[in-house]
Amino acid sequence: MLVDSPPEPRAETAPAPPERRAIRGIGLLVSVAVLLLVFLASIAVGAKSLSMDQVWHGLFHDSGTYADVVVGERLSRTLLGLLAGIALGLSGAVLQALTRNPLADPGLLGINLGASAAVVSAFSFFGVTSLSGYVWFAFFGAALVGVLLYILGGARGATPVRLALAGTAISAALYGYVQAVMITDGAALNKMRFWTVGSLASASMDTIQQVLPFLAVGIVLALGLARPLNAMAMGDDTARALGAHLTRTRALSMAAATLLCGAATAACGPIVFVGLMVPHIVRSFTGPDMRWILPYAAVLSPVLLLGADVVGRVVARPSELQVGIVTAVIGAPVFIFLVRRRKLAQL
């Protein structure tokens, strides 16, 4: 496991030159424009592609064929992809800052597996089959792992290393549990193999309404942690000297990551690599300042997720590849590249 040593205080606290801040601001606006284009492409592209004229007609007219396709089928899928992308990007950025590990992601601490364990239990032991039913199990599992992780990680004395080690242990135990249940219960295996891939195909406005309150609270919490996480990046002693409350910051960071990752996983299944890739790539051009990393991650993560979903619908027409498969295919070589680059930089 790669854990970064704390950066020098001067590098973190020195304000960026006005020119660099202006470039970052322009880059963020460009990223928002790209997100808008991908959002529209996600509505337009499907088994039957629509023109922008038809998309506009479907969005702003109450009836007709285009309205049925756009509003009835694709808008909810696109909105869920947007929200899930924001959630995964922000949770990944917060966890990387919390563990001081730029290669961390929501799966590192077992939050995804907590949701998976709860869902397989719902399938196998409670007979839950509907999305509206097991979404709550998934969220409960993710939240339970978040609490357990914080306790095992040392609670008030939690450190990045303790959290990472506790997450590894919890992940191993939950992975064994999930595999055991799936092997012994064929029905659970058949249901879980579709959910564990990660997909936006089952999106509905009801699902969005169920997870939206948790996502909203998680987003506000994550964005509000930028300054305390900046202070913590310089080491515990320096952070205390700057007035940061370490215990509160760690607890709120865990709460934000659990709310975001738990809600996204509950609605879409465990989608990998988004929370790893985007914050890590963003850090390469924004620097270590969380005040820029978090907004960029919130914008570019849904670009990746919605873009992957569009690709999955195009390459396998008239069927489709689930978005979790596409992000894994993209993410695996990117992850290898990032690890190799870090190793070469340390030589």
mmCIF file of C-alpha atoms in Angstrom:
data_model
loop_
_atom_site.group_PDB
_atom_site.id
_atom_site.type_symbol
_atom_site.label_atom_id
_atom_site.label_comp_id
_atom_site.label_asym_id
_atom_site.label_seq_id
_atom_site.Cartn_x
_atom_site.Cartn_y
_atom_site.Cartn_z
ATOM 1 C CA MET A 1 0.000 0.000 0.000
ATOM 2 C CA LEU A 2 1.297 3.374 -1.016
ATOM 3 C CA VAL A 3 0.939 6.121 1.569
ATOM 4 C CA ASP A 4 2.274 9.557 0.803
ATOM 5 C CA SER A 5 4.377 11.399 3.339
ATOM 6 C CA PRO A 6 2.891 14.760 4.325
ATOM 7 C CA PRO A 7 3.919 17.611 2.020
ATOM 8 C CA GLU A 8 5.842 20.597 3.232
ATOM 9 C CA PRO A 9 3.611 23.203 4.914
ATOM 10 C CA ARG A 10 4.880 26.015 2.730
ATOM 11 C CA ALA A 11 3.878 24.249 -0.475
ATOM 12 C CA GLU A 12 0.346 23.737 0.813
ATOM 13 C CA THR A 13 -0.355 27.081 2.404
ATOM 14 C CA ALA A 14 1.213 29.389 -0.176
ATOM 15 C CA PRO A 15 -1.528 30.997 -2.285
ATOM 16 C CA ALA A 16 -1.528 30.205 -5.993
ATOM 17 C CA PRO A 17 -0.571 33.064 -8.350
ATOM 18 C CA PRO A 18 -3.565 34.929 -9.836
ATOM 19 C CA GLU A 19 -2.740 33.601 -13.306
ATOM 20 C CA ARG A 20 -2.886 30.007 -12.100
ATOM 21 C CA ARG A 21 -6.161 30.597 -10.263
ATOM 22 C CA ALA A 22 -7.622 32.113 -13.441
ATOM 23 C CA ILE A 23 -6.490 29.102 -15.489
ATOM 24 C CA ARG A 24 -8.043 26.734 -12.957
ATOM 25 C CA GLY A 25 -11.302 28.692 -13.042
ATOM 26 C CA ILE A 26 -11.432 28.649 -16.848
ATOM 27 C CA GLY A 27 -10.613 24.944 -16.829
ATOM 28 C CA LEU A 28 -13.505 24.298 -14.442
ATOM 29 C CA LEU A 29 -15.909 26.196 -16.707
ATOM 30 C CA VAL A 30 -14.691 24.198 -19.712
ATOM 31 C CA SER A 31 -15.209 20.995 -17.710
ATOM 32 C CA VAL A 32 -18.793 22.033 -16.941
ATOM 33 C CA ALA A 33 -19.381 22.637 -20.669
ATOM 34 C CA VAL A 34 -17.998 19.170 -21.473
ATOM 35 C CA LEU A 35 -20.284 17.672 -18.814
ATOM 36 C CA LEU A 36 -23.291 19.370 -20.425
ATOM 37 C CA LEU A 37 -22.370 17.915 -23.832
ATOM 38 C CA VAL A 38 -21.930 14.414 -22.391
ATOM 39 C CA PHE A 39 -25.227 14.804 -20.509
ATOM 40 C CA LEU A 40 -27.043 15.574 -23.774
ATOM 41 C CA ALA A 41 -25.221 12.745 -25.574
ATOM 42 C CA SER A 42 -26.374 10.325 -22.867
ATOM 43 C CA ILE A 43 -29.982 11.300 -23.603
ATOM 44 C CA ALA A 44 -29.552 11.234 -27.370
ATOM 45 C CA VAL A 45 -27.674 7.934 -27.755
ATOM 46 C CA GLY A 46 -29.369 4.585 -27.301
ATOM 47 C CA ALA A 47 -30.832 1.674 -29.236
ATOM 48 C CA LYS A 48 -32.389 4.430 -31.353
ATOM 49 C CA SER A 49 -30.344 7.617 -31.550
ATOM 50 C CA LEU A 50 -32.072 10.977 -31.399
ATOM 51 C CA SER A 51 -31.065 14.337 -32.818
ATOM 52 C CA MET A 52 -30.606 17.350 -30.538
ATOM 53 C CA ASP A 53 -33.873 18.695 -31.993
ATOM 54 C CA GLN A 54 -35.690 15.551 -30.902
ATOM 55 C CA VAL A 55 -34.046 15.640 -27.472
ATOM 56 C CA TRP A 56 -35.155 19.243 -27.003
ATOM 57 C CA HIS A 57 -38.696 18.357 -28.103
ATOM 58 C CA GLY A 58 -38.774 15.393 -25.729
ATOM 59 C CA LEU A 59 -37.528 17.422 -22.766
ATOM 60 C CA PHE A 60 -39.824 20.402 -23.119
ATOM 61 C CA HIS A 61 -43.038 18.928 -24.536
ATOM 62 C CA ASP A 62 -45.430 17.016 -22.340
ATOM 63 C CA SER A 63 -46.464 14.304 -24.770
ATOM 64 C CA GLY A 64 -45.400 12.463 -27.892
ATOM 65 C CA THR A 65 -42.976 9.716 -28.856
ATOM 66 C CA TYR A 66 -39.859 11.707 -28.083
ATOM 67 C CA ALA A 67 -41.143 12.700 -24.653
ATOM 68 C CA ASP A 68 -41.791 9.026 -23.848
ATOM 69 C CA VAL A 69 -38.270 8.029 -24.861
ATOM 70 C CA VAL A 70 -36.411 11.013 -23.416
ATOM 71 C CA VAL A 71 -38.303 11.612 -20.182
ATOM 72 C CA GLY A 72 -39.708 8.143 -19.639
ATOM 73 C CA GLU A 73 -36.516 6.174 -20.268
ATOM 74 C CA ARG A 74 -33.293 8.112 -20.734
ATOM 75 C CA LEU A 75 -33.570 11.173 -18.499
ATOM 76 C CA SER A 76 -33.696 9.174 -15.268
ATOM 77 C CA ARG A 77 -30.737 7.063 -16.401
ATOM 78 C CA THR A 78 -28.726 10.157 -17.238
ATOM 79 C CA LEU A 79 -29.627 11.948 -13.995
ATOM 80 C CA LEU A 80 -28.651 8.891 -11.960
ATOM 81 C CA GLY A 81 -25.338 8.688 -13.850
ATOM 82 C CA LEU A 82 -24.733 12.366 -13.120
ATOM 83 C CA LEU A 83 -25.439 11.990 -9.400
ATOM 84 C CA ALA A 84 -23.537 8.707 -9.056
ATOM 85 C CA GLY A 85 -20.528 10.203 -10.854
ATOM 86 C CA ILE A 86 -20.479 13.215 -8.532
ATOM 87 C CA ALA A 87 -20.793 10.915 -5.509
ATOM 88 C CA LEU A 88 -18.010 8.539 -6.573
ATOM 89 C CA GLY A 89 -15.642 11.363 -7.540
ATOM 90 C CA LEU A 90 -16.122 13.286 -4.299
ATOM 91 C CA SER A 91 -15.934 10.176 -2.100
ATOM 92 C CA GLY A 92 -12.731 9.088 -3.849
ATOM 93 C CA ALA A 93 -11.141 12.524 -3.409
ATOM 94 C CA VAL A 94 -12.113 12.673 0.286
ATOM 95 C CA LEU A 95 -10.809 9.163 0.992
ATOM 96 C CA GLN A 96 -7.529 9.841 -0.814
ATOM 97 C CA ALA A 97 -7.048 12.943 1.311
ATOM 98 C CA LEU A 98 -8.129 11.163 4.505
ATOM 99 C CA THR A 99 -5.773 8.198 4.014
ATOM 100 C CA ARG A 100 -3.048 10.344 2.386
ATOM 101 C CA ASN A 101 -2.968 7.716 -0.329
ATOM 102 C CA PRO A 102 -3.455 9.025 -3.887
ATOM 103 C CA LEU A 103 -4.267 5.510 -5.100
ATOM 104 C CA ALA A 104 -7.143 5.020 -2.659
ATOM 105 C CA ASP A 105 -10.744 4.713 -3.777
ATOM 106 C CA PRO A 106 -14.103 3.925 -2.117
ATOM 107 C CA GLY A 107 -13.449 0.212 -2.526
ATOM 108 C CA LEU A 108 -10.224 0.388 -0.511
ATOM 109 C CA LEU A 109 -12.016 0.787 2.812
ATOM 110 C CA GLY A 110 -14.668 -1.858 2.133
ATOM 111 C CA ILE A 111 -17.657 0.474 1.709
ATOM 112 C CA ASN A 112 -18.624 -1.071 -1.661
ATOM 113 C CA LEU A 113 -18.327 -4.568 -0.224
ATOM 114 C CA GLY A 114 -20.478 -3.556 2.740
ATOM 115 C CA ALA A 115 -23.253 -2.658 0.309
ATOM 116 C CA SER A 116 -22.686 -5.895 -1.635
ATOM 117 C CA ALA A 117 -22.846 -8.016 1.527
ATOM 118 C CA ALA A 118 -26.126 -6.375 2.543
ATOM 119 C CA VAL A 119 -27.643 -6.870 -0.915
ATOM 120 C CA VAL A 120 -26.685 -10.557 -1.143
ATOM 121 C CA SER A 121 -28.200 -11.018 2.338
ATOM 122 C CA ALA A 122 -31.402 -9.321 1.148
ATOM 123 C CA PHE A 123 -31.572 -11.625 -1.875
ATOM 124 C CA SER A 124 -30.750 -14.843 -0.039
ATOM 125 C CA PHE A 125 -32.328 -14.483 3.425
ATOM 126 C CA PHE A 126 -35.159 -11.951 3.033
ATOM 127 C CA GLY A 127 -36.392 -12.664 -0.499
ATOM 128 C CA VAL A 128 -36.007 -9.041 -1.595
ATOM 129 C CA THR A 129 -35.930 -8.769 -5.389
ATOM 130 C CA SER A 130 -36.961 -5.204 -6.254
ATOM 131 C CA LEU A 131 -34.559 -2.306 -6.571
ATOM 132 C CA SER A 132 -36.673 -0.191 -4.216
ATOM 133 C CA GLY A 133 -36.255 -2.926 -1.620
ATOM 134 C CA TYR A 134 -32.575 -3.763 -1.741
ATOM 135 C CA VAL A 135 -31.415 -0.147 -2.215
ATOM 136 C CA TRP A 136 -31.999 0.344 1.517
ATOM 137 C CA PHE A 137 -30.101 -2.814 2.389
ATOM 138 C CA ALA A 138 -27.181 -1.611 0.289
ATOM 139 C CA PHE A 139 -27.111 1.757 1.952
ATOM 140 C CA PHE A 140 -27.388 0.212 5.411
ATOM 141 C CA GLY A 141 -24.467 -2.132 4.641
ATOM 142 C CA ALA A 142 -22.285 0.733 3.454
ATOM 143 C CA ALA A 143 -23.148 2.836 6.502
ATOM 144 C CA LEU A 144 -22.469 -0.056 8.884
ATOM 145 C CA VAL A 145 -19.028 -0.593 7.369
ATOM 146 C CA GLY A 146 -18.315 3.135 7.695
ATOM 147 C CA VAL A 147 -19.104 3.055 11.418
ATOM 148 C CA LEU A 148 -17.191 -0.202 11.951
ATOM 149 C CA LEU A 149 -14.214 1.156 10.042
ATOM 150 C CA TYR A 150 -14.105 4.286 12.161
ATOM 151 C CA ILE A 151 -14.243 2.223 15.378
ATOM 152 C CA LEU A 152 -11.606 -0.302 14.260
ATOM 153 C CA GLY A 153 -9.452 2.480 12.880
ATOM 154 C CA GLY A 154 -9.101 3.966 16.345
ATOM 155 C CA ALA A 155 -12.067 6.385 16.501
ATOM 156 C CA ARG A 156 -10.575 9.511 18.104
ATOM 157 C CA GLY A 157 -7.073 8.203 17.543
ATOM 158 C CA ALA A 158 -7.693 7.150 13.938
ATOM 159 C CA THR A 159 -4.760 7.559 11.559
ATOM 160 C CA PRO A 160 -4.515 7.039 7.780
ATOM 161 C CA VAL A 161 -2.581 3.801 8.253
ATOM 162 C CA ARG A 162 -5.071 2.419 10.787
ATOM 163 C CA LEU A 163 -8.012 3.262 8.544
ATOM 164 C CA ALA A 164 -6.377 1.608 5.532
ATOM 165 C CA LEU A 165 -5.481 -1.533 7.502
ATOM 166 C CA ALA A 166 -8.953 -1.754 9.022
ATOM 167 C CA GLY A 167 -10.484 -1.308 5.560
ATOM 168 C CA THR A 168 -8.334 -4.108 4.145
ATOM 169 C CA ALA A 169 -9.377 -6.490 6.931
ATOM 170 C CA ILE A 170 -13.073 -5.618 6.584
ATOM 171 C CA SER A 171 -12.916 -6.003 2.792
ATOM 172 C CA ALA A 172 -11.355 -9.465 3.057
ATOM 173 C CA ALA A 173 -13.989 -10.660 5.522
ATOM 174 C CA LEU A 174 -16.916 -9.264 3.527
ATOM 175 C CA TYR A 175 -15.586 -10.631 0.239
ATOM 176 C CA GLY A 176 -15.437 -14.112 1.781
ATOM 177 C CA TYR A 177 -18.998 -13.734 3.114
ATOM 178 C CA VAL A 178 -20.383 -12.598 -0.251
ATOM 179 C CA GLN A 179 -18.688 -15.445 -2.126
ATOM 180 C CA ALA A 180 -19.870 -18.019 0.423
ATOM 181 C CA VAL A 181 -23.516 -16.928 0.172
ATOM 182 C CA MET A 182 -23.430 -16.801 -3.633
ATOM 183 C CA ILE A 183 -21.870 -20.263 -3.909
ATOM 184 C CA THR A 184 -24.394 -21.874 -1.566
ATOM 185 C CA ASP A 185 -27.442 -20.050 -2.961
ATOM 186 C CA GLY A 186 -27.901 -20.328 -6.729
ATOM 187 C CA ALA A 187 -30.804 -17.860 -6.787
ATOM 188 C CA ALA A 188 -28.732 -15.219 -5.005
ATOM 189 C CA LEU A 189 -25.877 -15.867 -7.447
ATOM 190 C CA ASN A 190 -28.124 -15.263 -10.469
ATOM 191 C CA LYS A 191 -29.446 -12.012 -9.011
ATOM 192 C CA MET A 192 -26.133 -10.738 -7.699
ATOM 193 C CA ARG A 193 -24.160 -11.284 -10.903
ATOM 194 C CA PHE A 194 -26.165 -8.519 -12.595
ATOM 195 C CA TRP A 195 -26.094 -6.099 -9.661
ATOM 196 C CA THR A 196 -22.366 -6.496 -8.949
ATOM 197 C CA VAL A 197 -21.409 -5.500 -12.497
ATOM 198 C CA GLY A 198 -22.652 -1.947 -11.934
ATOM 199 C CA SER A 199 -25.266 -0.531 -14.290
ATOM 200 C CA LEU A 200 -27.500 2.470 -14.918
ATOM 201 C CA ALA A 201 -30.025 0.464 -16.936
ATOM 202 C CA SER A 202 -32.482 0.034 -14.037
ATOM 203 C CA ALA A 203 -32.559 3.734 -13.181
ATOM 204 C CA SER A 204 -35.882 5.332 -12.307
ATOM 205 C CA MET A 205 -37.063 8.564 -10.789
ATOM 206 C CA ASP A 206 -38.170 6.612 -7.692
ATOM 207 C CA THR A 207 -34.605 5.379 -7.161
ATOM 208 C CA ILE A 208 -33.239 8.899 -7.587
ATOM 209 C CA GLN A 209 -35.731 10.269 -5.055
ATOM 210 C CA GLN A 210 -34.746 7.583 -2.543
ATOM 211 C CA VAL A 211 -31.001 8.277 -2.656
ATOM 212 C CA LEU A 212 -31.083 12.021 -3.371
ATOM 213 C CA PRO A 213 -31.317 13.178 0.290
ATOM 214 C CA PHE A 214 -28.249 11.130 1.232
ATOM 215 C CA LEU A 215 -26.335 12.351 -1.819
ATOM 216 C CA ALA A 216 -27.223 15.972 -1.094
ATOM 217 C CA VAL A 217 -25.986 15.755 2.513
ATOM 218 C CA GLY A 218 -22.836 13.918 1.415
ATOM 219 C CA ILE A 219 -22.030 16.472 -1.297
ATOM 220 C CA VAL A 220 -22.425 19.407 1.104
ATOM 221 C CA LEU A 221 -20.277 17.662 3.727
ATOM 222 C CA ALA A 222 -17.534 16.766 1.242
ATOM 223 C CA LEU A 223 -17.287 20.255 -0.254
ATOM 224 C CA GLY A 224 -17.200 21.771 3.232
ATOM 225 C CA LEU A 225 -14.186 19.647 4.206
ATOM 226 C CA ALA A 226 -11.765 21.190 1.711
ATOM 227 C CA ARG A 227 -9.940 23.472 4.152
ATOM 228 C CA PRO A 228 -9.693 20.991 7.073
ATOM 229 C CA LEU A 229 -8.383 18.294 4.696
ATOM 230 C CA ASN A 230 -5.822 20.764 3.344
ATOM 231 C CA ALA A 231 -4.589 21.303 6.894
ATOM 232 C CA MET A 232 -4.486 17.565 7.649
ATOM 233 C CA ALA A 233 -2.349 16.939 4.565
ATOM 234 C CA MET A 234 0.507 18.736 6.334
ATOM 235 C CA GLY A 235 0.525 16.289 9.245
ATOM 236 C CA ASP A 236 -1.402 16.088 12.496
ATOM 237 C CA ASP A 237 0.814 18.445 14.501
ATOM 238 C CA THR A 238 0.748 21.188 11.887
ATOM 239 C CA ALA A 239 -3.000 20.750 11.392
ATOM 240 C CA ARG A 240 -3.602 21.211 15.116
ATOM 241 C CA ALA A 241 -1.406 24.295 15.099
ATOM 242 C CA LEU A 242 -3.567 25.691 12.277
ATOM 243 C CA GLY A 243 -6.699 25.101 14.330
ATOM 244 C CA ALA A 244 -8.009 21.985 12.570
ATOM 245 C CA HIS A 245 -10.102 19.586 14.661
ATOM 246 C CA LEU A 246 -8.662 16.230 13.602
ATOM 247 C CA THR A 247 -11.243 13.918 15.180
ATOM 248 C CA ARG A 248 -14.165 15.894 13.822
ATOM 249 C CA THR A 249 -12.606 16.149 10.355
ATOM 250 C CA ARG A 250 -11.952 12.403 10.181
ATOM 251 C CA ALA A 251 -15.458 11.569 11.413
ATOM 252 C CA LEU A 252 -17.109 13.954 8.942
ATOM 253 C CA SER A 253 -14.899 12.665 6.117
ATOM 254 C CA MET A 254 -15.954 9.092 6.854
ATOM 255 C CA ALA A 255 -19.595 10.193 7.059
ATOM 256 C CA ALA A 256 -19.385 12.031 3.715
ATOM 257 C CA ALA A 257 -17.651 9.126 1.949
ATOM 258 C CA THR A 258 -20.153 6.634 3.387
ATOM 259 C CA LEU A 259 -23.183 8.690 2.374
ATOM 260 C CA LEU A 260 -21.864 9.308 -1.139
ATOM 261 C CA CYS A 261 -20.437 5.902 -1.918
ATOM 262 C CA GLY A 262 -23.231 4.053 -0.120
ATOM 263 C CA ALA A 263 -25.996 5.868 -1.987
ATOM 264 C CA ALA A 264 -24.282 5.520 -5.382
ATOM 265 C CA THR A 265 -23.564 1.817 -4.837
ATOM 266 C CA ALA A 266 -27.098 1.191 -3.618
ATOM 267 C CA ALA A 267 -28.593 2.732 -6.745
ATOM 268 C CA CYS A 268 -26.158 1.484 -9.414
ATOM 269 C CA GLY A 269 -24.166 -1.378 -7.930
ATOM 270 C CA PRO A 270 -20.415 -1.210 -7.260
ATOM 271 C CA ILE A 271 -18.844 0.796 -10.110
ATOM 272 C CA VAL A 272 -15.061 0.643 -9.930
ATOM 273 C CA PHE A 273 -12.191 2.988 -10.790
ATOM 274 C CA VAL A 274 -14.193 6.241 -11.106
ATOM 275 C CA GLY A 275 -13.362 7.286 -7.541
ATOM 276 C CA LEU A 276 -9.736 6.275 -8.094
ATOM 277 C CA MET A 277 -8.937 7.695 -11.516
ATOM 278 C CA VAL A 278 -10.596 11.080 -11.594
ATOM 279 C CA PRO A 279 -9.305 12.599 -8.300
ATOM 280 C CA HIS A 280 -5.821 11.263 -9.023
ATOM 281 C CA ILE A 281 -5.778 12.749 -12.531
ATOM 282 C CA VAL A 282 -7.295 16.023 -11.307
ATOM 283 C CA ARG A 283 -4.539 16.350 -8.692
ATOM 284 C CA SER A 284 -1.929 16.264 -11.460
ATOM 285 C CA PHE A 285 -3.048 19.660 -12.816
ATOM 286 C CA THR A 286 -4.690 21.348 -9.808
ATOM 287 C CA GLY A 287 -1.994 20.509 -7.269
ATOM 288 C CA PRO A 288 -2.832 19.322 -3.739
ATOM 289 C CA ASP A 289 -5.407 22.025 -2.923
ATOM 290 C CA MET A 290 -8.688 20.300 -2.046
ATOM 291 C CA ARG A 291 -10.579 23.519 -2.782
ATOM 292 C CA TRP A 292 -9.921 22.776 -6.461
ATOM 293 C CA ILE A 293 -9.688 18.976 -6.388
ATOM 294 C CA LEU A 294 -13.226 18.534 -5.029
ATOM 295 C CA PRO A 295 -15.057 20.756 -7.585
ATOM 296 C CA TYR A 296 -13.069 19.300 -10.497
ATOM 297 C CA ALA A 297 -13.733 15.736 -9.287
ATOM 298 C CA ALA A 298 -17.441 16.521 -8.939
ATOM 299 C CA VAL A 299 -17.579 17.699 -12.568
ATOM 300 C CA LEU A 300 -15.222 15.284 -14.339
ATOM 301 C CA SER A 301 -16.333 12.066 -12.601
ATOM 302 C CA PRO A 302 -19.837 12.172 -14.132
ATOM 303 C CA VAL A 303 -18.186 12.989 -17.470
ATOM 304 C CA LEU A 304 -16.316 9.689 -17.199
ATOM 305 C CA LEU A 305 -19.315 7.720 -15.929
ATOM 306 C CA LEU A 306 -21.823 9.052 -18.460
ATOM 307 C CA GLY A 307 -19.242 8.792 -21.247
ATOM 308 C CA ALA A 308 -18.592 5.147 -20.340
ATOM 309 C CA ASP A 309 -22.341 4.489 -20.338
ATOM 310 C CA VAL A 310 -22.665 6.013 -23.827
ATOM 311 C CA VAL A 311 -19.754 3.895 -25.073
ATOM 312 C CA GLY A 312 -21.373 0.776 -23.621
ATOM 313 C CA ARG A 313 -24.579 1.509 -25.536
ATOM 314 C CA VAL A 314 -22.758 2.162 -28.820
ATOM 315 C CA VAL A 315 -20.282 -0.736 -29.017
ATOM 316 C CA ALA A 316 -22.837 -3.496 -28.363
ATOM 317 C CA ARG A 317 -25.905 -2.313 -30.263
ATOM 318 C CA PRO A 318 -28.738 -3.276 -30.162
ATOM 319 C CA SER A 319 -27.763 -4.624 -26.734
ATOM 320 C CA GLU A 320 -25.390 -2.823 -24.356
ATOM 321 C CA LEU A 321 -22.394 -3.272 -22.058
ATOM 322 C CA GLN A 322 -22.992 -2.294 -18.443
ATOM 323 C CA VAL A 323 -21.182 0.861 -17.392
ATOM 324 C CA GLY A 324 -19.285 -1.028 -14.681
ATOM 325 C CA ILE A 325 -17.663 -3.211 -17.355
ATOM 326 C CA VAL A 326 -16.640 -0.207 -19.455
ATOM 327 C CA THR A 327 -15.128 1.699 -16.509
ATOM 328 C CA ALA A 328 -13.214 -1.448 -15.501
ATOM 329 C CA VAL A 329 -11.829 -1.875 -19.027
ATOM 330 C CA ILE A 330 -10.755 1.776 -19.067
ATOM 331 C CA GLY A 331 -9.645 1.899 -15.449
ATOM 332 C CA ALA A 332 -7.418 -1.175 -15.253
ATOM 333 C CA PRO A 333 -4.733 0.056 -17.707
ATOM 334 C CA VAL A 334 -4.950 3.579 -16.293
ATOM 335 C CA PHE A 335 -4.417 2.215 -12.780
ATOM 336 C CA ILE A 336 -1.370 0.216 -13.941
ATOM 337 C CA PHE A 337 0.008 3.338 -15.607
ATOM 338 C CA LEU A 338 -0.482 5.414 -12.446
ATOM 339 C CA VAL A 339 1.245 2.804 -10.269
ATOM 340 C CA ARG A 340 4.183 2.486 -12.667
ATOM 341 C CA ARG A 341 4.563 6.254 -12.879
ATOM 342 C CA ARG A 342 4.662 6.527 -9.084
ATOM 343 C CA LYS A 343 7.278 3.786 -8.866
ATOM 344 C CA LEU A 344 9.465 5.479 -11.477
ATOM 345 C CA ALA A 345 9.087 8.828 -9.678
ATOM 346 C CA GLN A 346 10.350 7.244 -6.463
ATOM 347 C CA LEU A 347 13.508 5.823 -8.061
#
